[in-house]
mmCIF file of C-alpha atoms and ligand atoms in Angstrom:
data_model
loop_
_atom_site.group_PDB
_atom_site.id
_atom_site.type_symbol
_atom_site.label_atom_id
_atom_site.label_comp_id
_atom_site.label_asym_id
_atom_site.label_seq_id
_atom_site.Cartn_x
_atom_site.Cartn_y
_atom_site.Cartn_z
ATOM 1 C CA MET A 610 48.650 -18.310 -57.693
ATOM 2 C CA GLU A 611 50.754 -17.904 -54.510
ATOM 3 C CA LYS A 612 48.651 -16.643 -51.619
ATOM 4 C CA ILE A 613 50.132 -15.035 -48.585
ATOM 5 C CA LYS A 614 48.777 -13.616 -45.301
ATOM 6 C CA CYS A 615 50.847 -10.445 -45.146
ATOM 7 C CA LEU A 616 52.616 -8.767 -48.030
ATOM 8 C CA ILE A 617 55.026 -5.907 -47.160
ATOM 9 C CA ILE A 618 56.013 -3.540 -49.961
ATOM 10 C CA GLY A 619 59.259 -1.626 -49.364
ATOM 11 C CA SER A 620 62.466 -2.297 -47.493
ATOM 12 C CA GLY A 621 63.231 0.812 -45.503
ATOM 13 C CA PRO A 622 62.980 0.971 -41.672
ATOM 14 C CA ALA A 623 59.182 0.812 -41.933
ATOM 15 C CA GLY A 624 59.081 -2.325 -44.131
ATOM 16 C CA TYR A 625 61.676 -4.346 -42.198
ATOM 17 C CA THR A 626 60.206 -3.346 -38.864
ATOM 18 C CA ALA A 627 56.828 -4.437 -40.056
ATOM 19 C CA ALA A 628 58.438 -7.702 -41.206
ATOM 20 C CA ILE A 629 59.994 -8.346 -37.817
ATOM 21 C CA TYR A 630 56.702 -7.879 -35.996
ATOM 22 C CA ALA A 631 54.597 -9.717 -38.593
ATOM 23 C CA ALA A 632 57.042 -12.632 -38.597
ATOM 24 C CA ARG A 633 56.926 -12.913 -34.806
ATOM 25 C CA ALA A 634 53.133 -12.834 -34.989
ATOM 26 C CA ASN A 635 53.231 -15.900 -37.366
ATOM 27 C CA LEU A 636 51.896 -13.923 -40.371
ATOM 28 C CA ASN A 637 54.678 -15.379 -42.558
ATOM 29 C CA PRO A 638 55.297 -12.016 -44.177
ATOM 30 C CA VAL A 639 56.745 -11.661 -47.661
ATOM 31 C CA VAL A 640 58.700 -8.462 -48.257
ATOM 32 C CA TYR A 641 59.288 -7.116 -51.743
ATOM 33 C CA GLU A 642 62.311 -4.826 -51.427
ATOM 34 C CA GLY A 643 61.571 -2.502 -54.372
ATOM 35 C CA LEU A 644 64.023 -0.719 -56.603
ATOM 36 C CA GLN A 645 65.965 1.020 -53.832
ATOM 37 C CA VAL A 646 66.840 -1.851 -51.491
ATOM 38 C CA GLY A 647 67.132 -0.528 -47.952
ATOM 39 C CA GLY A 648 65.362 2.667 -48.809
ATOM 40 C CA GLN A 649 66.516 6.289 -48.389
ATOM 41 C CA LEU A 650 68.851 5.654 -45.426
ATOM 42 C CA THR A 651 71.155 3.815 -47.796
ATOM 43 C CA THR A 652 71.892 7.088 -49.571
ATOM 44 C CA THR A 653 73.091 8.742 -46.385
ATOM 45 C CA THR A 654 76.527 8.137 -44.814
ATOM 46 C CA GLU A 655 76.510 7.822 -41.006
ATOM 47 C CA VAL A 656 73.284 7.462 -38.981
ATOM 48 C CA GLU A 657 73.835 8.765 -35.548
ATOM 49 C CA ASN A 658 70.355 9.459 -34.305
ATOM 50 C CA PHE A 659 68.828 5.974 -34.490
ATOM 51 C CA PRO A 660 68.514 4.689 -30.966
ATOM 52 C CA GLY A 661 70.548 1.621 -30.130
ATOM 53 C CA TYR A 662 73.716 2.585 -32.020
ATOM 54 C CA PRO A 663 75.743 4.610 -29.566
ATOM 55 C CA GLN A 664 78.743 4.793 -31.892
ATOM 56 C CA GLY A 665 76.582 5.500 -34.984
ATOM 57 C CA VAL A 666 76.253 3.226 -37.912
ATOM 58 C CA THR A 667 76.286 3.576 -41.682
ATOM 59 C CA GLY A 668 72.857 3.677 -43.358
ATOM 60 C CA VAL A 669 73.707 0.613 -45.376
ATOM 61 C CA GLN A 670 74.842 -1.404 -42.299
ATOM 62 C CA MET A 671 71.745 -0.357 -40.331
ATOM 63 C CA MET A 672 69.384 -1.474 -43.050
ATOM 64 C CA ASP A 673 71.282 -4.706 -43.382
ATOM 65 C CA ASP A 674 70.972 -5.221 -39.582
ATOM 66 C CA LEU A 675 67.215 -4.651 -39.820
ATOM 67 C CA LYS A 676 66.925 -7.072 -42.765
ATOM 68 C CA GLN A 677 68.878 -9.726 -40.853
ATOM 69 C CA GLN A 678 66.574 -9.293 -37.868
ATOM 70 C CA ALA A 679 63.496 -9.662 -40.167
ATOM 71 C CA LEU A 680 65.066 -12.853 -41.699
ATOM 72 C CA ARG A 681 65.872 -14.266 -38.283
ATOM 73 C CA PHE A 682 62.176 -14.612 -37.556
ATOM 74 C CA GLY A 683 61.348 -16.166 -40.925
ATOM 75 C CA SER A 684 60.397 -13.185 -43.114
ATOM 76 C CA ASP A 685 60.639 -14.005 -46.802
ATOM 77 C CA VAL A 686 62.552 -11.071 -48.241
ATOM 78 C CA ARG A 687 62.545 -10.969 -52.055
ATOM 79 C CA PHE A 688 63.942 -8.788 -54.859
ATOM 80 C CA GLY A 689 61.266 -7.234 -56.971
ATOM 81 C CA ALA A 690 59.036 -4.184 -57.277
ATOM 82 C CA VAL A 691 55.324 -4.050 -57.207
ATOM 83 C CA THR A 692 54.184 -2.715 -60.554
ATOM 84 C CA LYS A 693 50.362 -3.114 -60.288
ATOM 85 C CA VAL A 694 47.797 -3.703 -57.599
ATOM 86 C CA ASP A 695 44.150 -4.654 -57.507
ATOM 87 C CA PHE A 696 42.706 -3.768 -54.095
ATOM 88 C CA SER A 697 39.078 -3.977 -55.249
ATOM 89 C CA GLN A 698 38.531 -7.275 -53.383
ATOM 90 C CA ARG A 699 40.196 -9.548 -50.924
ATOM 91 C CA PRO A 700 42.477 -11.366 -51.247
ATOM 92 C CA PHE A 701 44.227 -8.468 -52.958
ATOM 93 C CA THR A 702 46.089 -9.163 -56.209
ATOM 94 C CA VAL A 703 49.539 -7.697 -56.649
ATOM 95 C CA THR A 704 51.772 -7.871 -59.715
ATOM 96 C CA ILE A 705 55.579 -8.073 -59.295
ATOM 97 C CA ASP A 706 57.900 -6.749 -61.971
ATOM 98 C CA ASP A 707 55.030 -6.755 -64.509
ATOM 99 C CA GLU A 708 55.053 -10.581 -64.646
ATOM 100 C CA LYS A 709 54.315 -12.453 -61.438
ATOM 101 C CA GLN A 710 51.000 -12.194 -59.642
ATOM 102 C CA ILE A 711 50.434 -13.025 -56.012
ATOM 103 C CA GLN A 712 47.461 -12.757 -53.674
ATOM 104 C CA ALA A 713 47.612 -11.290 -50.229
ATOM 105 C CA ASP A 714 45.121 -11.111 -47.312
ATOM 106 C CA THR A 715 46.756 -7.961 -45.976
ATOM 107 C CA VAL A 716 49.148 -5.490 -47.520
ATOM 108 C CA ILE A 717 51.489 -3.079 -45.743
ATOM 109 C CA ILE A 718 52.616 -0.271 -48.007
ATOM 110 C CA ALA A 719 56.064 0.988 -46.887
ATOM 111 C CA THR A 720 57.386 2.363 -50.193
ATOM 112 C CA GLY A 721 58.735 5.551 -48.705
ATOM 113 C CA ALA A 722 59.287 8.884 -50.426
ATOM 114 C CA THR A 723 61.927 10.111 -52.745
ATOM 115 C CA ALA A 724 63.680 13.389 -52.269
ATOM 116 C CA LYS A 725 63.519 15.583 -55.293
ATOM 117 C CA TYR A 726 66.821 16.606 -56.830
ATOM 118 C CA LEU A 727 67.606 19.398 -59.277
ATOM 119 C CA GLY A 728 68.820 16.974 -61.958
ATOM 120 C CA LEU A 729 72.376 18.265 -62.253
ATOM 121 C CA PRO A 730 75.110 15.725 -63.132
ATOM 122 C CA SER A 731 77.316 17.224 -60.449
ATOM 123 C CA GLU A 732 74.629 16.521 -57.877
ATOM 124 C CA GLU A 733 74.773 12.819 -58.749
ATOM 125 C CA LYS A 734 78.549 12.894 -58.640
ATOM 126 C CA TYR A 735 78.769 14.278 -55.051
ATOM 127 C CA LYS A 736 75.791 12.438 -53.505
ATOM 128 C CA GLY A 737 77.136 11.185 -50.190
ATOM 129 C CA SER A 738 80.240 13.369 -50.378
ATOM 130 C CA GLY A 739 78.722 16.801 -49.768
ATOM 131 C CA VAL A 740 75.316 16.566 -51.458
ATOM 132 C CA SER A 741 72.538 15.448 -49.225
ATOM 133 C CA ALA A 742 68.745 15.690 -49.048
ATOM 134 C CA CYS A 743 68.595 15.333 -45.265
ATOM 135 C CA ALA A 744 69.965 17.909 -42.913
ATOM 136 C CA THR A 745 68.979 16.023 -39.786
ATOM 137 C CA CYS A 746 70.965 13.003 -41.046
ATOM 138 C CA ASP A 747 74.055 14.692 -42.346
ATOM 139 C CA GLY A 748 74.158 18.204 -40.868
ATOM 140 C CA PHE A 749 76.417 17.159 -38.034
ATOM 141 C CA PHE A 750 79.311 16.631 -40.422
ATOM 142 C CA TYR A 751 79.251 20.309 -41.357
ATOM 143 C CA ARG A 752 79.956 21.782 -37.887
ATOM 144 C CA LYS A 753 81.609 25.216 -38.259
ATOM 145 C CA LYS A 754 81.664 24.805 -42.023
ATOM 146 C CA ASP A 755 79.725 26.673 -44.744
ATOM 147 C CA VAL A 756 76.782 25.028 -46.450
ATOM 148 C CA ALA A 757 73.903 25.793 -48.835
ATOM 149 C CA VAL A 758 70.259 24.731 -48.773
ATOM 150 C CA VAL A 759 68.139 24.923 -51.903
ATOM 151 C CA GLY A 760 64.397 25.606 -51.633
ATOM 152 C CA GLY A 761 61.949 28.059 -50.163
ATOM 153 C CA GLY A 762 59.402 25.927 -48.474
ATOM 154 C CA ASP A 763 58.985 24.799 -44.848
ATOM 155 C CA THR A 764 61.526 21.998 -45.303
ATOM 156 C CA ALA A 765 64.152 24.326 -46.663
ATOM 157 C CA CYS A 766 63.589 26.767 -43.805
ATOM 158 C CA GLU A 767 63.608 24.000 -41.175
ATOM 159 C CA GLU A 768 66.789 22.515 -42.611
ATOM 160 C CA ALA A 769 68.475 25.883 -42.930
ATOM 161 C CA ILE A 770 67.601 26.717 -39.246
ATOM 162 C CA TYR A 771 68.829 23.282 -38.146
ATOM 163 C CA LEU A 772 72.106 23.727 -40.070
ATOM 164 C CA ALA A 773 72.526 27.282 -38.851
ATOM 165 C CA GLY A 774 72.850 25.882 -35.363
ATOM 166 C CA LEU A 775 75.759 23.743 -36.474
ATOM 167 C CA ALA A 776 77.445 25.330 -39.497
ATOM 168 C CA ARG A 777 79.312 28.626 -39.650
ATOM 169 C CA LYS A 778 77.252 30.006 -42.482
ATOM 170 C CA VAL A 779 74.137 28.822 -44.432
ATOM 171 C CA TYR A 780 73.216 30.088 -47.844
ATOM 172 C CA LEU A 781 69.523 29.638 -48.562
ATOM 173 C CA ILE A 782 69.186 29.507 -52.400
ATOM 174 C CA VAL A 783 65.682 30.614 -53.328
ATOM 175 C CA ARG A 784 64.571 30.733 -56.936
ATOM 176 C CA ARG A 785 61.785 33.403 -56.447
ATOM 177 C CA ASN A 786 61.774 36.610 -54.482
ATOM 178 C CA VAL A 787 59.485 35.081 -51.857
ATOM 179 C CA LEU A 788 59.568 32.076 -49.563
ATOM 180 C CA ARG A 789 56.790 29.586 -49.835
ATOM 181 C CA ALA A 790 57.253 28.628 -46.171
ATOM 182 C CA THR A 791 54.805 29.555 -43.435
ATOM 183 C CA THR A 792 55.327 33.036 -41.859
ATOM 184 C CA ILE A 793 56.650 31.705 -38.637
ATOM 185 C CA MET A 794 59.333 29.676 -40.448
ATOM 186 C CA GLN A 795 60.216 32.662 -42.585
ATOM 187 C CA GLN A 796 60.612 34.832 -39.421
ATOM 188 C CA ARG A 797 62.892 32.234 -37.818
ATOM 189 C CA VAL A 798 65.070 32.191 -40.896
ATOM 190 C CA MET A 799 65.289 35.943 -40.980
ATOM 191 C CA ASN A 800 66.254 35.966 -37.313
ATOM 192 C CA MET A 801 69.196 33.707 -37.806
ATOM 193 C CA PRO A 802 72.275 35.903 -38.273
ATOM 194 C CA ASN A 803 74.262 33.183 -40.089
ATOM 195 C CA ILE A 804 71.648 32.472 -42.790
ATOM 196 C CA GLU A 805 72.109 34.466 -45.968
ATOM 197 C CA ILE A 806 69.265 34.192 -48.511
ATOM 198 C CA LEU A 807 70.275 34.261 -52.100
ATOM 199 C CA TRP A 808 67.056 35.584 -53.608
ATOM 200 C CA GLU A 809 66.184 34.712 -57.226
ATOM 201 C CA TYR A 810 69.141 32.391 -57.622
ATOM 202 C CA GLN A 811 69.247 28.973 -59.151
ATOM 203 C CA THR A 812 72.070 26.489 -58.957
ATOM 204 C CA LYS A 813 74.035 25.963 -62.181
ATOM 205 C CA GLU A 814 76.578 23.464 -60.950
ATOM 206 C CA ILE A 815 78.033 21.995 -57.777
ATOM 207 C CA ILE A 816 81.830 21.981 -57.795
ATOM 208 C CA GLY A 817 84.295 19.900 -55.890
ATOM 209 C CA ASP A 818 87.225 17.535 -55.956
ATOM 210 C CA GLU A 819 88.205 14.096 -54.705
ATOM 211 C CA ASN A 820 87.420 15.300 -51.122
ATOM 212 C CA GLY A 821 83.841 16.216 -52.032
ATOM 213 C CA VAL A 822 81.981 19.479 -52.567
ATOM 214 C CA ASN A 823 83.773 22.778 -52.194
ATOM 215 C CA GLY A 824 81.532 25.225 -53.943
ATOM 216 C CA ALA A 825 78.530 25.937 -56.172
ATOM 217 C CA ILE A 826 77.941 28.142 -59.128
ATOM 218 C CA VAL A 827 74.689 30.034 -58.756
ATOM 219 C CA VAL A 828 72.975 32.208 -61.304
ATOM 220 C CA HIS A 829 70.769 35.203 -60.591
ATOM 221 C CA LYS A 830 67.561 35.810 -62.561
ATOM 222 C CA SER A 831 69.419 38.775 -64.184
ATOM 223 C CA GLY A 832 71.995 36.287 -65.581
ATOM 224 C CA GLU A 833 74.741 37.282 -63.192
ATOM 225 C CA GLU A 834 76.773 34.252 -62.053
ATOM 226 C CA LYS A 835 78.759 33.790 -58.898
ATOM 227 C CA THR A 836 80.591 31.014 -57.066
ATOM 228 C CA ILE A 837 79.956 30.418 -53.412
ATOM 229 C CA SER A 838 82.372 28.446 -51.273
ATOM 230 C CA ILE A 839 80.588 25.632 -49.450
ATOM 231 C CA ASP A 840 81.339 22.193 -48.056
ATOM 232 C CA GLY A 841 77.796 20.903 -48.112
ATOM 233 C CA PHE A 842 74.849 21.260 -50.484
ATOM 234 C CA PHE A 843 71.424 20.348 -49.166
ATOM 235 C CA LEU A 844 68.380 19.790 -51.325
ATOM 236 C CA ALA A 845 65.089 20.713 -49.774
ATOM 237 C CA ILE A 846 62.816 21.120 -52.756
ATOM 238 C CA GLY A 847 60.288 18.586 -51.648
ATOM 239 C CA HIS A 848 59.760 14.880 -51.551
ATOM 240 C CA GLN A 849 57.633 12.753 -53.765
ATOM 241 C CA PRO A 850 55.861 9.857 -51.892
ATOM 242 C CA ASN A 851 56.133 6.635 -53.829
ATOM 243 C CA THR A 852 52.350 6.041 -54.295
ATOM 244 C CA GLU A 853 51.885 6.187 -57.987
ATOM 245 C CA VAL A 854 51.088 2.464 -58.285
ATOM 246 C CA PHE A 855 48.453 2.573 -55.491
ATOM 247 C CA LYS A 856 46.675 5.766 -56.189
ATOM 248 C CA TYR A 857 43.678 4.368 -58.053
ATOM 249 C CA PHE A 858 42.648 2.496 -54.874
ATOM 250 C CA ILE A 859 44.351 4.277 -51.970
ATOM 251 C CA ALA A 860 43.340 7.763 -50.782
ATOM 252 C CA THR A 861 46.168 10.265 -50.680
ATOM 253 C CA ASP A 862 46.413 13.890 -49.846
ATOM 254 C CA GLU A 863 47.053 16.505 -52.610
ATOM 255 C CA GLN A 864 50.830 15.836 -52.384
ATOM 256 C CA GLY A 865 50.349 12.075 -52.849
ATOM 257 C CA TYR A 866 50.967 11.009 -49.231
ATOM 258 C CA ILE A 867 48.667 8.119 -48.093
ATOM 259 C CA ILE A 868 46.061 9.159 -45.661
ATOM 260 C CA THR A 869 45.950 6.971 -42.618
ATOM 261 C CA GLN A 870 43.016 6.886 -40.132
ATOM 262 C CA GLY A 871 43.478 8.560 -36.801
ATOM 263 C CA LYS A 872 46.320 7.103 -34.801
ATOM 264 C CA THR A 873 46.409 3.886 -36.874
ATOM 265 C CA THR A 874 48.072 2.793 -40.111
ATOM 266 C CA LYS A 875 44.749 1.906 -41.732
ATOM 267 C CA THR A 876 44.101 3.224 -45.198
ATOM 268 C CA ASN A 877 40.726 3.691 -46.862
ATOM 269 C CA VAL A 878 40.905 0.041 -47.994
ATOM 270 C CA GLU A 879 40.247 -2.491 -45.206
ATOM 271 C CA GLY A 880 43.226 -4.825 -44.957
ATOM 272 C CA VAL A 881 45.708 -2.349 -46.550
ATOM 273 C CA PHE A 882 47.993 -0.426 -44.161
ATOM 274 C CA ALA A 883 50.613 2.168 -44.708
ATOM 275 C CA ALA A 884 53.744 2.896 -42.709
ATOM 276 C CA GLY A 885 56.783 5.206 -42.896
ATOM 277 C CA ASP A 886 57.464 8.107 -45.112
ATOM 278 C CA VAL A 887 54.801 7.140 -47.665
ATOM 279 C CA GLN A 888 52.234 8.393 -45.125
ATOM 280 C CA ASP A 889 54.337 10.956 -43.235
ATOM 281 C CA PRO A 890 55.132 14.333 -44.673
ATOM 282 C CA HIS A 891 56.169 15.698 -41.268
ATOM 283 C CA TYR A 892 58.675 13.641 -39.309
ATOM 284 C CA ARG A 893 60.378 11.483 -41.912
ATOM 285 C CA GLN A 894 62.983 9.968 -39.601
ATOM 286 C CA GLY A 895 64.254 6.356 -39.572
ATOM 287 C CA VAL A 896 63.027 5.847 -36.088
ATOM 288 C CA THR A 897 59.493 7.198 -36.686
ATOM 289 C CA SER A 898 59.276 5.034 -39.816
ATOM 290 C CA ALA A 899 60.311 1.983 -37.849
ATOM 291 C CA GLY A 900 57.710 2.823 -35.220
ATOM 292 C CA SER A 901 54.948 3.047 -37.765
ATOM 293 C CA GLY A 902 56.113 -0.224 -39.359
ATOM 294 C CA CYS A 903 55.611 -1.865 -36.001
ATOM 295 C CA MET A 904 52.100 -0.263 -35.817
ATOM 296 C CA ALA A 905 51.183 -1.537 -39.268
ATOM 297 C CA ALA A 906 52.163 -5.115 -38.439
ATOM 298 C CA ILE A 907 50.083 -4.984 -35.221
ATOM 299 C CA ASP A 908 47.115 -3.456 -37.204
ATOM 300 C CA ALA A 909 47.440 -6.209 -39.796
ATOM 301 C CA GLU A 910 47.573 -8.924 -37.153
ATOM 302 C CA ARG A 911 44.461 -7.592 -35.412
ATOM 303 C CA PHE A 912 42.649 -7.324 -38.735
ATOM 304 C CA LEU A 913 43.430 -10.911 -39.648
ATOM 305 C CA ALA A 914 42.231 -12.140 -36.285
ATOM 306 C CA VAL A 915 38.731 -11.050 -37.044
ATOM 307 C CA ASN A 916 38.630 -11.276 -40.891
HETATM 308 P P1 NDP B 1611 57.279 22.617 -50.908
HETATM 309 O O1 NDP B 1611 56.685 21.999 -52.137
HETATM 310 O O2 NDP B 1611 56.399 23.342 -49.971
HETATM 311 O O3 NDP B 1611 58.459 23.667 -51.266
HETATM 312 C C1 NDP B 1611 59.400 23.294 -52.192
HETATM 313 C C2 NDP B 1611 60.266 24.516 -52.374
HETATM 314 O O4 NDP B 1611 61.338 24.145 -53.276
HETATM 315 C C3 NDP B 1611 59.596 25.717 -52.946
HETATM 316 O O5 NDP B 1611 60.042 26.916 -52.401
HETATM 317 C C4 NDP B 1611 59.995 25.625 -54.403
HETATM 318 O O6 NDP B 1611 60.091 26.902 -55.000
HETATM 319 C C5 NDP B 1611 61.348 25.042 -54.345
HETATM 320 N N1 NDP B 1611 61.713 24.349 -55.532
HETATM 321 C C6 NDP B 1611 61.041 23.318 -56.118
HETATM 322 N N2 NDP B 1611 61.692 22.894 -57.234
HETATM 323 C C7 NDP B 1611 62.794 23.678 -57.338
HETATM 324 C C8 NDP B 1611 63.858 23.723 -58.234
HETATM 325 N N3 NDP B 1611 63.970 22.888 -59.283
HETATM 326 N N4 NDP B 1611 64.849 24.650 -57.996
HETATM 327 C C9 NDP B 1611 64.820 25.491 -56.997
HETATM 328 N N5 NDP B 1611 63.835 25.497 -56.047
HETATM 329 C C10 NDP B 1611 62.824 24.567 -56.222
HETATM 330 O O7 NDP B 1611 58.054 21.400 -50.169
HETATM 331 P P2 NDP B 1611 58.436 21.237 -48.622
HETATM 332 O O8 NDP B 1611 59.205 19.948 -48.587
HETATM 333 O O9 NDP B 1611 59.147 22.432 -48.134
HETATM 334 O O10 NDP B 1611 57.116 21.050 -47.823
HETATM 335 C C11 NDP B 1611 56.163 20.027 -48.200
HETATM 336 C C12 NDP B 1611 55.027 20.167 -47.305
HETATM 337 O O11 NDP B 1611 55.354 19.760 -45.968
HETATM 338 C C13 NDP B 1611 54.404 21.583 -47.178
HETATM 339 O O12 NDP B 1611 53.064 21.445 -47.083
HETATM 340 C C14 NDP B 1611 55.029 22.076 -45.922
HETATM 341 O O13 NDP B 1611 54.287 23.018 -45.322
HETATM 342 C C15 NDP B 1611 55.067 20.782 -45.083
HETATM 343 N N6 NDP B 1611 56.100 20.869 -44.063
HETATM 344 C C16 NDP B 1611 55.762 21.360 -42.836
HETATM 345 C C17 NDP B 1611 56.798 21.463 -41.852
HETATM 346 C C18 NDP B 1611 56.322 21.979 -40.589
HETATM 347 O O14 NDP B 1611 55.156 22.248 -40.414
HETATM 348 N N7 NDP B 1611 57.232 22.170 -39.633
HETATM 349 C C19 NDP B 1611 58.141 21.136 -42.052
HETATM 350 C C20 NDP B 1611 58.430 20.646 -43.445
HETATM 351 C C21 NDP B 1611 57.396 20.546 -44.350
HETATM 352 P P3 NDP B 1611 58.739 27.764 -55.392
HETATM 353 O O15 NDP B 1611 58.295 28.342 -54.077
HETATM 354 O O16 NDP B 1611 59.312 28.746 -56.294
HETATM 355 O O17 NDP B 1611 57.784 26.818 -56.057
#
């Protein structure tokens, strides 16, 4: 069975940055890219807030740049998804695509999180041309336009407030008659004059044309339907960290995010580290993910030096 020093699972900013650092530390890292090669940033259009790209860059290009940088130092980047792990003893055993097994002295989990979507066909159709699950990434494109945010939690409130600072008007589509968000976030939403809450509404369909989204049909609990005119439709109904395959061994919080120890990337299993959105319900930015990928590689290197 193939045995490696450092296995990195995931190919977002955390995974590739971990690979850059691990390769430069002579850990000969192997990266399994997973099902969504390049991670969540490949679903956004332009990335303008990642330091080092003064003119902005597409998410796809940025992830390819990170990959090339990882390859340059000798990272072994492979297609394939981890389908099973055995972290009960070292070296750890990991199964790829249900068929191949490899052993690893250290593992960096950087599998990210997946934004939840409503499941409407029109949502799929306009992903990247008006439908987004990240206001901080895409909000800028809606300056002085009208947008809608779906959800009633802290993320929805935060995104609505962020967008209200850019857009002309923000509809907050809330399925119940209360917000789940913390009181302070609720108050902030209420204090923004250009946020209109559509209480007890659900989205029936997103409408648009070849230029992208131009409206949404929303339905009130009473059955009454109306069409709102919008250019952007933002999902903020939560994220699902991609931890299913690890959960038997790795401690997570009640939402499934991996718990890391203190200011490190250490998990409850010695030699297994976690970086990026899979362990971060709060910041969820490309640059913070990259930063924690760097930390995980350094933690792995230090672990291997004494184990
Ligand atoms: P939450 O799970 O807290 O909220 C999800 C929201 O989306 C709920 O209002 C829920 O409605 C709604 N929703 C879910 N499914 C649907 C659907 N199919 N249609 C319409 N609405 C739907 O997720 P968040 O991402 O907001 O927050 C996750 C965690 O992160 C929370 O603990 C939150 O406090 C934390 N967080 C903290 C922040 C901060 O402190 N600044 C910022 C962002 C997040 P319903 O209420 O009816 O279930």
